[in-house]
mmCIF file of C-alpha atoms in Angstrom:
data_model
loop_
_atom_site.group_PDB
_atom_site.id
_atom_site.type_symbol
_atom_site.label_atom_id
_atom_site.label_comp_id
_atom_site.label_asym_id
_atom_site.label_seq_id
_atom_site.Cartn_x
_atom_site.Cartn_y
_atom_site.Cartn_z
ATOM 1 C CA MET R 26 8.153 -2.388 0.489
ATOM 2 C CA ASN R 27 6.835 -3.625 -2.838
ATOM 3 C CA LYS R 28 8.235 -2.164 -6.078
ATOM 4 C CA PRO R 29 6.622 1.140 -6.801
ATOM 5 C CA ILE R 30 4.164 1.465 -9.623
ATOM 6 C CA LEU R 31 5.513 4.355 -11.632
ATOM 7 C CA PRO R 32 4.249 6.500 -14.527
ATOM 8 C CA PRO R 33 3.150 6.044 -17.214
ATOM 9 C CA ALA R 34 1.325 3.076 -15.636
ATOM 10 C CA THR R 35 -2.373 2.957 -15.909
ATOM 11 C CA ILE R 36 -4.651 3.267 -12.896
ATOM 12 C CA GLY R 37 -8.090 1.681 -13.179
ATOM 13 C CA ILE R 38 -10.871 3.376 -11.067
ATOM 14 C CA VAL R 39 -14.047 1.400 -10.392
ATOM 15 C CA GLY R 40 -16.598 4.244 -10.368
ATOM 16 C CA GLY R 41 -16.903 7.407 -12.444
ATOM 17 C CA GLY R 42 -18.245 10.054 -10.042
ATOM 18 C CA GLN R 43 -16.666 13.227 -8.617
ATOM 19 C CA LEU R 44 -14.278 11.274 -6.407
ATOM 20 C CA GLY R 45 -12.936 9.387 -9.348
ATOM 21 C CA ARG R 46 -12.653 12.611 -11.286
ATOM 22 C CA MET R 47 -10.457 14.259 -8.716
ATOM 23 C CA LEU R 48 -8.364 11.105 -8.324
ATOM 24 C CA ALA R 49 -7.896 10.986 -12.112
ATOM 25 C CA LEU R 50 -6.828 14.650 -12.120
ATOM 26 C CA ALA R 51 -4.276 13.992 -9.429
ATOM 27 C CA ALA R 52 -2.903 10.857 -11.234
ATOM 28 C CA ARG R 53 -2.746 12.583 -14.617
ATOM 29 C CA ALA R 54 -0.697 15.400 -13.039
ATOM 30 C CA MET R 55 1.851 12.785 -12.009
ATOM 31 C CA GLY R 56 2.053 11.244 -15.435
ATOM 32 C CA TYR R 57 -0.223 8.255 -14.944
ATOM 33 C CA ARG R 58 -2.901 7.136 -17.457
ATOM 34 C CA VAL R 59 -6.353 6.499 -16.068
ATOM 35 C CA GLY R 60 -9.233 4.355 -17.025
ATOM 36 C CA THR R 61 -12.739 4.027 -15.358
ATOM 37 C CA LEU R 62 -15.587 1.568 -15.151
ATOM 38 C CA GLU R 63 -18.867 3.353 -14.917
ATOM 39 C CA PRO R 64 -22.386 2.679 -16.304
ATOM 40 C CA THR R 65 -23.198 6.219 -17.096
ATOM 41 C CA PRO R 66 -21.824 7.550 -20.357
ATOM 42 C CA ASP R 67 -19.652 10.712 -20.213
ATOM 43 C CA SER R 68 -19.169 10.353 -16.495
ATOM 44 C CA PRO R 69 -17.349 12.957 -14.466
ATOM 45 C CA THR R 70 -14.297 10.744 -14.270
ATOM 46 C CA SER R 71 -14.280 9.825 -17.987
ATOM 47 C CA GLN R 72 -14.223 13.512 -18.862
ATOM 48 C CA VAL R 73 -10.645 13.732 -17.537
ATOM 49 C CA ALA R 74 -9.584 10.076 -18.016
ATOM 50 C CA ASP R 75 -7.956 8.204 -20.928
ATOM 51 C CA PHE R 76 -10.823 5.707 -21.377
ATOM 52 C CA GLN R 77 -14.113 4.582 -19.909
ATOM 53 C CA ILE R 78 -15.676 1.128 -19.950
ATOM 54 C CA THR R 79 -19.346 1.737 -19.869
ATOM 55 C CA ALA R 80 -20.997 -1.102 -18.041
ATOM 56 C CA PRO R 81 -22.682 -1.930 -14.675
ATOM 57 C CA TYR R 82 -20.331 -2.093 -11.707
ATOM 58 C CA ASP R 83 -21.436 -5.779 -11.205
ATOM 59 C CA ASP R 84 -20.451 -6.709 -14.735
ATOM 60 C CA GLN R 85 -17.502 -9.143 -13.997
ATOM 61 C CA ASP R 86 -16.371 -9.279 -17.573
ATOM 62 C CA ALA R 87 -16.194 -5.539 -17.790
ATOM 63 C CA LEU R 88 -14.210 -5.312 -14.504
ATOM 64 C CA MET R 89 -11.779 -7.925 -15.912
ATOM 65 C CA THR R 90 -11.446 -5.717 -18.953
ATOM 66 C CA LEU R 91 -10.596 -2.728 -16.783
ATOM 67 C CA ALA R 92 -8.021 -4.897 -14.862
ATOM 68 C CA GLN R 93 -6.476 -6.103 -18.059
ATOM 69 C CA ARG R 94 -6.032 -2.546 -19.327
ATOM 70 C CA SER R 95 -4.673 -1.407 -15.982
ATOM 71 C CA ASP R 96 -1.555 -1.880 -13.841
ATOM 72 C CA VAL R 97 -3.250 -0.976 -10.524
ATOM 73 C CA LEU R 98 -6.902 -0.882 -9.483
ATOM 74 C CA THR R 99 -8.739 1.289 -6.964
ATOM 75 C CA TYR R 100 -12.296 2.342 -6.286
ATOM 76 C CA GLU R 101 -14.215 5.502 -5.388
ATOM 77 C CA PHE R 102 -17.142 3.866 -3.508
ATOM 78 C CA GLU R 103 -17.725 0.883 -1.230
ATOM 79 C CA ASN R 104 -20.439 -1.150 -2.969
ATOM 80 C CA VAL R 105 -18.061 -3.018 -5.353
ATOM 81 C CA ASP R 106 -18.695 -6.678 -6.037
ATOM 82 C CA LEU R 107 -15.977 -8.350 -3.852
ATOM 83 C CA THR R 108 -15.935 -11.566 -5.806
ATOM 84 C CA ALA R 109 -15.343 -9.820 -9.041
ATOM 85 C CA LEU R 110 -12.745 -7.530 -7.474
ATOM 86 C CA THR R 111 -10.861 -10.486 -6.090
ATOM 87 C CA ARG R 112 -10.865 -12.029 -9.538
ATOM 88 C CA ALA R 113 -9.668 -8.895 -11.089
ATOM 89 C CA ALA R 114 -6.783 -8.685 -8.564
ATOM 90 C CA SER R 115 -5.325 -11.686 -10.179
ATOM 91 C CA VAL R 116 -4.656 -9.463 -13.290
ATOM 92 C CA ALA R 117 -3.803 -6.032 -11.833
ATOM 93 C CA ALA R 118 -2.455 -4.893 -8.518
ATOM 94 C CA LEU R 119 -5.039 -4.126 -5.859
ATOM 95 C CA PRO R 120 -3.022 -2.566 -3.016
ATOM 96 C CA GLN R 121 -6.223 -1.812 -1.006
ATOM 97 C CA GLY R 122 -7.272 -5.488 -1.067
ATOM 98 C CA THR R 123 -10.832 -6.515 -0.313
ATOM 99 C CA GLU R 124 -10.844 -6.823 3.389
ATOM 100 C CA LEU R 125 -10.887 -3.003 3.789
ATOM 101 C CA LEU R 126 -14.089 -2.961 1.712
ATOM 102 C CA ALA R 127 -15.519 -5.963 3.549
ATOM 103 C CA ILE R 128 -15.181 -4.214 6.910
ATOM 104 C CA THR R 129 -16.184 -0.734 6.019
ATOM 105 C CA ARG R 130 -19.208 -1.514 3.852
ATOM 106 C CA ASP R 131 -20.910 -3.323 6.800
ATOM 107 C CA ARG R 132 -21.704 -1.114 9.742
ATOM 108 C CA LEU R 133 -21.924 -3.878 12.198
ATOM 109 C CA ARG R 134 -18.593 -5.383 11.182
ATOM 110 C CA GLU R 135 -16.952 -1.889 11.129
ATOM 111 C CA LYS R 136 -18.134 -0.987 14.621
ATOM 112 C CA SER R 137 -17.038 -4.355 15.909
ATOM 113 C CA PHE R 138 -13.628 -3.946 14.340
ATOM 114 C CA LEU R 139 -13.167 -0.494 15.794
ATOM 115 C CA ARG R 140 -14.154 -1.561 19.318
ATOM 116 C CA ASP R 141 -12.926 -5.119 19.520
ATOM 117 C CA VAL R 142 -9.959 -5.262 17.193
ATOM 118 C CA VAL R 143 -8.226 -1.861 17.342
ATOM 119 C CA GLY R 144 -9.733 -0.702 20.593
ATOM 120 C CA VAL R 145 -10.963 2.769 19.707
ATOM 121 C CA PRO R 146 -14.036 4.403 21.332
ATOM 122 C CA VAL R 147 -17.334 4.107 19.560
ATOM 123 C CA THR R 148 -20.976 4.474 20.759
ATOM 124 C CA ASP R 149 -22.982 1.556 22.228
ATOM 125 C CA PHE R 150 -24.457 -0.601 19.526
ATOM 126 C CA ALA R 151 -26.282 -3.933 19.043
ATOM 127 C CA SER R 152 -27.005 -6.197 16.148
ATOM 128 C CA VAL R 153 -30.573 -6.308 14.777
ATOM 129 C CA PRO R 154 -30.537 -9.205 12.300
ATOM 130 C CA ASP R 155 -34.415 -9.121 11.996
ATOM 131 C CA PRO R 156 -37.367 -7.367 13.515
ATOM 132 C CA ASP R 157 -37.673 -9.872 16.320
ATOM 133 C CA ALA R 158 -34.285 -8.879 17.620
ATOM 134 C CA LEU R 159 -35.279 -5.283 18.034
ATOM 135 C CA PRO R 160 -36.675 -5.414 21.581
ATOM 136 C CA ALA R 161 -33.484 -6.972 22.965
ATOM 137 C CA ALA R 162 -31.296 -4.468 21.114
ATOM 138 C CA VAL R 163 -33.374 -1.550 22.514
ATOM 139 C CA THR R 164 -32.976 -2.992 25.997
ATOM 140 C CA ARG R 165 -29.254 -3.229 25.550
ATOM 141 C CA VAL R 166 -28.683 0.215 23.840
ATOM 142 C CA GLY R 167 -31.578 2.268 25.325
ATOM 143 C CA TYR R 168 -33.189 5.413 24.025
ATOM 144 C CA PRO R 169 -32.452 7.509 22.132
ATOM 145 C CA ALA R 170 -30.977 5.446 19.326
ATOM 146 C CA ILE R 171 -30.679 5.191 15.584
ATOM 147 C CA LEU R 172 -31.437 2.014 13.545
ATOM 148 C CA LYS R 173 -29.369 1.774 10.445
ATOM 149 C CA THR R 174 -29.150 -0.843 7.660
ATOM 150 C CA THR R 175 -25.817 -2.654 7.986
ATOM 151 C CA THR R 176 -25.112 -2.119 4.283
ATOM 152 C CA GLY R 177 -26.123 0.538 1.842
ATOM 153 C CA GLY R 178 -27.548 3.805 2.773
ATOM 154 C CA TYR R 179 -25.847 7.205 2.855
ATOM 155 C CA ASP R 180 -26.618 10.857 3.553
ATOM 156 C CA GLY R 181 -29.354 9.802 5.902
ATOM 157 C CA HIS R 182 -30.946 7.078 3.837
ATOM 158 C CA GLY R 183 -31.531 3.680 5.434
ATOM 159 C CA GLN R 184 -31.875 5.159 8.891
ATOM 160 C CA GLN R 185 -34.628 5.451 11.441
ATOM 161 C CA ASP R 186 -34.612 7.413 14.602
ATOM 162 C CA VAL R 187 -35.666 5.341 17.647
ATOM 163 C CA ASN R 188 -36.356 8.000 20.335
ATOM 164 C CA GLY R 189 -39.046 6.026 22.150
ATOM 165 C CA PRO R 190 -41.582 3.165 21.854
ATOM 166 C CA ASP R 191 -43.691 5.168 19.335
ATOM 167 C CA ASP R 192 -40.812 4.773 16.883
ATOM 168 C CA LEU R 193 -40.696 0.965 17.138
ATOM 169 C CA PRO R 194 -43.224 0.223 14.334
ATOM 170 C CA ALA R 195 -41.239 2.241 11.811
ATOM 171 C CA ALA R 196 -37.972 0.608 13.079
ATOM 172 C CA ARG R 197 -39.486 -2.882 12.690
ATOM 173 C CA ARG R 198 -40.284 -2.025 9.030
ATOM 174 C CA LEU R 199 -36.790 -0.912 8.427
ATOM 175 C CA ALA R 200 -35.421 -4.062 10.108
ATOM 176 C CA ALA R 201 -37.613 -6.164 7.924
ATOM 177 C CA GLN R 202 -35.742 -4.951 4.926
ATOM 178 C CA GLY R 203 -32.542 -6.631 6.029
ATOM 179 C CA PRO R 204 -29.885 -6.770 8.827
ATOM 180 C CA CYS R 205 -29.513 -3.525 10.840
ATOM 181 C CA ILE R 206 -27.484 -2.066 13.644
ATOM 182 C CA LEU R 207 -28.895 -0.145 16.497
ATOM 183 C CA GLU R 208 -26.602 2.693 17.692
ATOM 184 C CA ARG R 209 -27.063 4.753 20.769
ATOM 185 C CA ARG R 210 -27.520 8.406 19.874
ATOM 186 C CA CYS R 211 -24.794 10.216 21.492
ATOM 187 C CA GLN R 212 -24.979 13.857 22.661
ATOM 188 C CA PHE R 213 -22.107 15.387 20.688
ATOM 189 C CA GLU R 214 -20.816 18.919 20.574
ATOM 190 C CA ARG R 215 -19.732 18.832 16.943
ATOM 191 C CA GLU R 216 -18.681 16.479 14.249
ATOM 192 C CA LEU R 217 -15.108 16.097 13.233
ATOM 193 C CA SER R 218 -13.233 14.088 10.681
ATOM 194 C CA LEU R 219 -9.756 13.528 9.187
ATOM 195 C CA MET R 220 -8.124 11.599 6.413
ATOM 196 C CA VAL R 221 -5.293 9.161 7.051
ATOM 197 C CA THR R 222 -3.081 7.076 4.712
ATOM 198 C CA ARG R 223 0.160 5.063 4.729
ATOM 199 C CA ASP R 224 2.782 5.518 2.150
ATOM 200 C CA GLY R 225 5.052 3.076 0.305
ATOM 201 C CA ARG R 226 7.412 2.936 3.269
ATOM 202 C CA ASP R 227 4.498 2.238 5.708
ATOM 203 C CA TYR R 228 4.689 5.634 7.335
ATOM 204 C CA VAL R 229 1.242 6.771 8.553
ATOM 205 C CA ARG R 230 0.337 10.282 7.305
ATOM 206 C CA THR R 231 -2.598 12.070 8.933
ATOM 207 C CA PHE R 232 -4.297 15.171 7.610
ATOM 208 C CA PRO R 233 -5.623 17.984 9.820
ATOM 209 C CA VAL R 234 -8.671 17.346 11.877
ATOM 210 C CA VAL R 235 -11.544 19.338 10.521
ATOM 211 C CA GLU R 236 -15.070 20.362 11.676
ATOM 212 C CA ASN R 237 -18.078 19.311 9.623
ATOM 213 C CA ARG R 238 -21.447 21.003 9.621
ATOM 214 C CA HIS R 239 -24.433 19.198 7.940
ATOM 215 C CA ALA R 240 -27.858 20.256 6.638
ATOM 216 C CA GLN R 241 -30.512 17.563 6.116
ATOM 217 C CA HIS R 242 -28.012 14.768 6.755
ATOM 218 C CA ILE R 243 -25.725 15.982 3.983
ATOM 219 C CA LEU R 244 -22.411 17.700 4.545
ATOM 220 C CA HIS R 245 -22.718 21.402 4.023
ATOM 221 C CA THR R 246 -19.354 22.851 5.025
ATOM 222 C CA THR R 247 -15.978 21.699 6.296
ATOM 223 C CA ILE R 248 -13.807 24.050 8.355
ATOM 224 C CA ALA R 249 -10.075 23.358 8.364
ATOM 225 C CA PRO R 250 -8.617 23.156 10.869
ATOM 226 C CA ALA R 251 -11.359 22.440 13.350
ATOM 227 C CA PRO R 252 -11.710 25.690 15.377
ATOM 228 C CA ASN R 253 -10.557 25.705 18.941
ATOM 229 C CA LEU R 254 -9.519 22.128 19.029
ATOM 230 C CA PRO R 255 -7.234 21.464 21.964
ATOM 231 C CA ALA R 256 -3.777 20.233 20.838
ATOM 232 C CA ALA R 257 -4.097 17.201 23.253
ATOM 233 C CA VAL R 258 -7.377 16.202 21.528
ATOM 234 C CA HIS R 259 -5.866 16.525 18.072
ATOM 235 C CA ALA R 260 -2.946 14.411 19.117
ATOM 236 C CA GLN R 261 -5.391 11.838 20.533
ATOM 237 C CA ILE R 262 -7.212 11.705 17.238
ATOM 238 C CA ASP R 263 -3.982 11.310 15.326
ATOM 239 C CA ARG R 264 -3.183 8.339 17.514
ATOM 240 C CA LEU R 265 -6.604 6.772 16.946
ATOM 241 C CA ALA R 266 -6.206 7.368 13.106
ATOM 242 C CA ALA R 267 -2.749 5.638 13.159
ATOM 243 C CA ARG R 268 -4.097 2.622 15.102
ATOM 244 C CA ILE R 269 -6.923 2.252 12.724
ATOM 245 C CA ALA R 270 -4.594 2.550 9.671
ATOM 246 C CA VAL R 271 -2.205 -0.035 10.979
ATOM 247 C CA GLY R 272 -5.021 -2.317 11.965
ATOM 248 C CA LEU R 273 -6.396 -2.255 8.467
ATOM 249 C CA ASP R 274 -2.957 -2.570 6.793
ATOM 250 C CA LEU R 275 -4.203 0.592 4.976
ATOM 251 C CA ARG R 276 -3.336 1.555 1.462
ATOM 252 C CA GLY R 277 -5.038 4.553 -0.153
ATOM 253 C CA VAL R 278 -6.707 7.178 1.981
ATOM 254 C CA LEU R 279 -9.310 6.536 4.661
ATOM 255 C CA GLY R 280 -11.877 8.993 5.956
ATOM 256 C CA ILE R 281 -12.545 8.815 9.675
ATOM 257 C CA GLU R 282 -15.678 10.575 10.989
ATOM 258 C CA LEU R 283 -15.863 11.352 14.734
ATOM 259 C CA PHE R 284 -18.113 12.866 17.315
ATOM 260 C CA ALA R 285 -16.722 15.281 19.878
ATOM 261 C CA THR R 286 -18.557 14.687 23.136
ATOM 262 C CA ALA R 287 -18.301 16.094 26.652
ATOM 263 C CA ASN R 288 -16.442 12.790 27.518
ATOM 264 C CA GLY R 289 -14.049 12.617 24.643
ATOM 265 C CA VAL R 290 -14.127 11.663 20.964
ATOM 266 C CA LEU R 291 -16.001 8.679 19.479
ATOM 267 C CA VAL R 292 -15.345 7.197 16.057
ATOM 268 C CA ASN R 293 -18.518 7.139 14.045
ATOM 269 C CA GLU R 294 -17.760 5.763 10.529
ATOM 270 C CA LEU R 295 -14.962 4.954 8.132
ATOM 271 C CA ALA R 296 -14.816 5.639 4.359
ATOM 272 C CA PRO R 297 -12.248 3.530 2.453
ATOM 273 C CA ARG R 298 -11.656 6.256 -0.125
ATOM 274 C CA PRO R 299 -11.332 9.995 -0.528
ATOM 275 C CA HIS R 300 -14.016 11.760 1.510
ATOM 276 C CA ASN R 301 -16.160 14.806 0.947
ATOM 277 C CA SER R 302 -14.708 16.446 4.069
ATOM 278 C CA GLY R 303 -11.205 16.135 2.595
ATOM 279 C CA HIS R 304 -11.842 18.224 -0.484
ATOM 280 C CA TYR R 305 -10.433 21.343 1.161
ATOM 281 C CA SER R 306 -6.929 19.696 0.941
ATOM 282 C CA ILE R 307 -6.674 20.401 -2.716
ATOM 283 C CA GLU R 308 -5.993 24.048 -2.081
ATOM 284 C CA ALA R 309 -5.127 24.176 1.625
ATOM 285 C CA CYS R 310 -2.486 21.371 2.153
ATOM 286 C CA ASN R 311 0.920 20.623 0.691
ATOM 287 C CA VAL R 312 -0.481 17.347 -0.655
ATOM 288 C CA SER R 313 -4.230 16.782 -1.393
ATOM 289 C CA GLN R 314 -6.115 13.705 -0.291
ATOM 290 C CA PHE R 315 -6.340 12.611 -3.944
ATOM 291 C CA ALA R 316 -2.667 12.911 -4.510
ATOM 292 C CA ALA R 317 -1.969 10.997 -1.223
ATOM 293 C CA HIS R 318 -4.289 8.257 -2.396
ATOM 294 C CA ILE R 319 -2.502 7.824 -5.689
ATOM 295 C CA LEU R 320 1.002 7.908 -4.069
ATOM 296 C CA SER R 321 -0.161 5.329 -1.492
ATOM 297 C CA ILE R 322 -1.682 2.761 -3.888
ATOM 298 C CA CYS R 323 1.358 3.196 -6.159
ATOM 299 C CA GLY R 324 3.759 2.506 -3.251
ATOM 300 C CA LEU R 325 5.431 5.851 -3.320
ATOM 301 C CA PRO R 326 6.561 8.155 -0.460
ATOM 302 C CA ILE R 327 4.221 10.827 0.937
ATOM 303 C CA PRO R 328 5.660 13.786 2.793
ATOM 304 C CA PRO R 329 4.264 14.672 6.178
ATOM 305 C CA VAL R 330 0.958 16.465 5.518
ATOM 306 C CA ARG R 331 0.800 20.161 6.391
ATOM 307 C CA LEU R 332 -2.021 22.629 6.451
ATOM 308 C CA VAL R 333 -0.662 25.557 4.356
ATOM 309 C CA GLU R 334 -3.707 27.784 4.743
ATOM 310 C CA ARG R 335 -6.947 27.871 6.626
ATOM 311 C CA ALA R 336 -9.910 26.830 4.585
ATOM 312 C CA VAL R 337 -13.693 26.366 4.398
ATOM 313 C CA MET R 338 -15.240 24.011 1.750
ATOM 314 C CA ARG R 339 -18.899 24.227 0.950
ATOM 315 C CA ASN R 340 -20.796 21.542 -1.036
ATOM 316 C CA LEU R 341 -22.739 22.676 -4.061
ATOM 317 C CA LEU R 342 -25.977 20.696 -4.040
ATOM 318 C CA GLY R 343 -28.429 20.746 -6.823
ATOM 319 C CA ASP R 344 -29.232 24.394 -7.989
ATOM 320 C CA ASP R 345 -26.354 25.698 -5.794
ATOM 321 C CA LEU R 346 -24.086 24.899 -8.684
ATOM 322 C CA LEU R 347 -26.146 27.367 -10.931
ATOM 323 C CA ALA R 348 -25.982 29.994 -8.266
ATOM 324 C CA ALA R 349 -22.241 29.499 -7.912
ATOM 325 C CA ARG R 350 -21.653 29.720 -11.649
ATOM 326 C CA ALA R 351 -23.601 32.978 -11.809
ATOM 327 C CA GLN R 352 -21.886 34.599 -8.860
ATOM 328 C CA TRP R 353 -18.348 33.345 -9.481
ATOM 329 C CA PRO R 354 -17.262 36.318 -11.497
ATOM 330 C CA ALA R 355 -17.735 38.440 -8.402
ATOM 331 C CA HIS R 356 -15.723 36.196 -6.138
ATOM 332 C CA PRO R 357 -11.974 35.943 -7.039
ATOM 333 C CA GLU R 358 -11.436 34.261 -3.729
ATOM 334 C CA TRP R 359 -13.495 31.114 -4.698
ATOM 335 C CA HIS R 360 -11.921 27.882 -5.824
ATOM 336 C CA VAL R 361 -14.867 26.353 -7.713
ATOM 337 C CA HIS R 362 -14.938 22.683 -8.570
ATOM 338 C CA ASP R 363 -17.674 21.670 -11.041
ATOM 339 C CA TYR R 364 -18.016 17.895 -11.259
ATOM 340 C CA GLY R 365 -19.419 17.860 -14.805
ATOM 341 C CA LYS R 366 -22.540 15.947 -14.013
ATOM 342 C CA ALA R 367 -25.163 15.970 -16.749
ATOM 343 C CA ALA R 368 -28.387 16.456 -14.703
ATOM 344 C CA ILE R 369 -28.901 18.779 -11.795
ATOM 345 C CA ARG R 370 -31.111 17.179 -9.126
ATOM 346 C CA HIS R 371 -32.179 18.369 -5.695
ATOM 347 C CA GLY R 372 -29.650 17.344 -3.081
ATOM 348 C CA ARG R 373 -27.295 15.972 -5.616
ATOM 349 C CA LYS R 374 -23.582 16.793 -5.116
ATOM 350 C CA MET R 375 -22.858 18.877 -8.224
ATOM 351 C CA GLY R 376 -19.604 20.463 -7.052
ATOM 352 C CA HIS R 377 -17.914 22.294 -4.252
ATOM 353 C CA LEU R 378 -16.099 25.585 -3.562
ATOM 354 C CA THR R 379 -13.347 26.335 -1.228
ATOM 355 C CA VAL R 380 -11.957 29.670 0.142
ATOM 356 C CA THR R 381 -8.613 29.894 1.968
ATOM 357 C CA ALA R 382 -6.722 32.402 4.084
ATOM 358 C CA PRO R 383 -3.316 32.595 5.779
ATOM 359 C CA LEU R 384 -2.881 30.517 8.864
ATOM 360 C CA THR R 385 -2.456 33.769 10.895
ATOM 361 C CA ASP R 386 -5.957 34.955 9.867
ATOM 362 C CA GLU R 387 -9.140 34.257 11.680
ATOM 363 C CA GLN R 388 -11.621 31.689 10.198
ATOM 364 C CA THR R 389 -14.831 33.565 10.942
ATOM 365 C CA HIS R 390 -14.891 35.533 7.765
ATOM 366 C CA LEU R 391 -14.302 32.428 5.605
ATOM 367 C CA LEU R 392 -17.696 31.106 6.474
ATOM 368 C CA ALA R 393 -19.267 34.268 5.184
ATOM 369 C CA GLN R 394 -17.356 33.986 1.945
ATOM 370 C CA VAL R 395 -18.868 30.707 0.921
ATOM 371 C CA LYS R 396 -22.427 31.973 1.139
ATOM 372 C CA LEU R 397 -24.431 32.036 -2.110
ATOM 373 C CA GLY R 398 -26.581 35.091 -2.408
ATOM 374 C CA GLY R 399 -27.487 35.179 1.205
ATOM 375 C CA GLN R 400 -27.747 31.388 1.720
#
């Protein structure tokens, strides 16, 4: 175990959005100082941090300045310049390294790592480096499928359904934009996820398995724990998560998204950072995903993670935030998190709210409690 990084050390966060904000709040509670690199002035993270360096993410000089003012670096999103980050790691500690980013930012490399290196189940897939490779990929994977860009894209962007030959022209146009991966669309019963980390003593710590429900390709609600999940399936997912964490030599938290199918669970995607579906942990667990991330990158111990209360988390997208603000006085059960973003835009994640209940209670009523004026 490396020597722990203790307060009042400075943690530099690349990115200034809501994940950085909640990381900063967790770090500040422990006594750490926090800086952020973010091109948008008065970013959500900077509002609770000690300082912000206002510059583009690919500004290597700015990233070096952040490193020089920090003891340890982390990031809140995947698309960080790896060359610049490697250079910055010569100045400040980078416990997560760059290999984690290199794997998880490329869908083809990520799927290959999961299947071939750590041996966890994934859906069938094929590489589509250019439009001419599409027919062979379709022959291998079959219909229905989804074509995705290997890098970039989120919340449904950079994707094209390929349900039959009629979809091939649109798929070719997407493939012409850059390398893609064709994934067989699996028939799943529900979407699950969990967070996993390793602490300063290399103990793997897994969070509860939760169920995620989406609307228009964006996470709408997370239910913790996943209802009616057999103990054997939960244990299997824990084992998969531990295998992935060890295979990645993980530091920080990692989000693992899964599909529950009639034939078992499939790992869908990895997120090398705190994840939207882990926000419930702030109120519902003995340690939040954000606190666990800080403890992990600083080489400190993390206790076994326990679900203290049942919870439902709802994203507040666009005008949902205004509705939640207006209705909050009538809902003492709400834990409202406003991300402090300057402009409200349709579909933009503006905040979230969480409701909790004792573990002995039923979860059904919690779903009703996160509705906004009948939504």
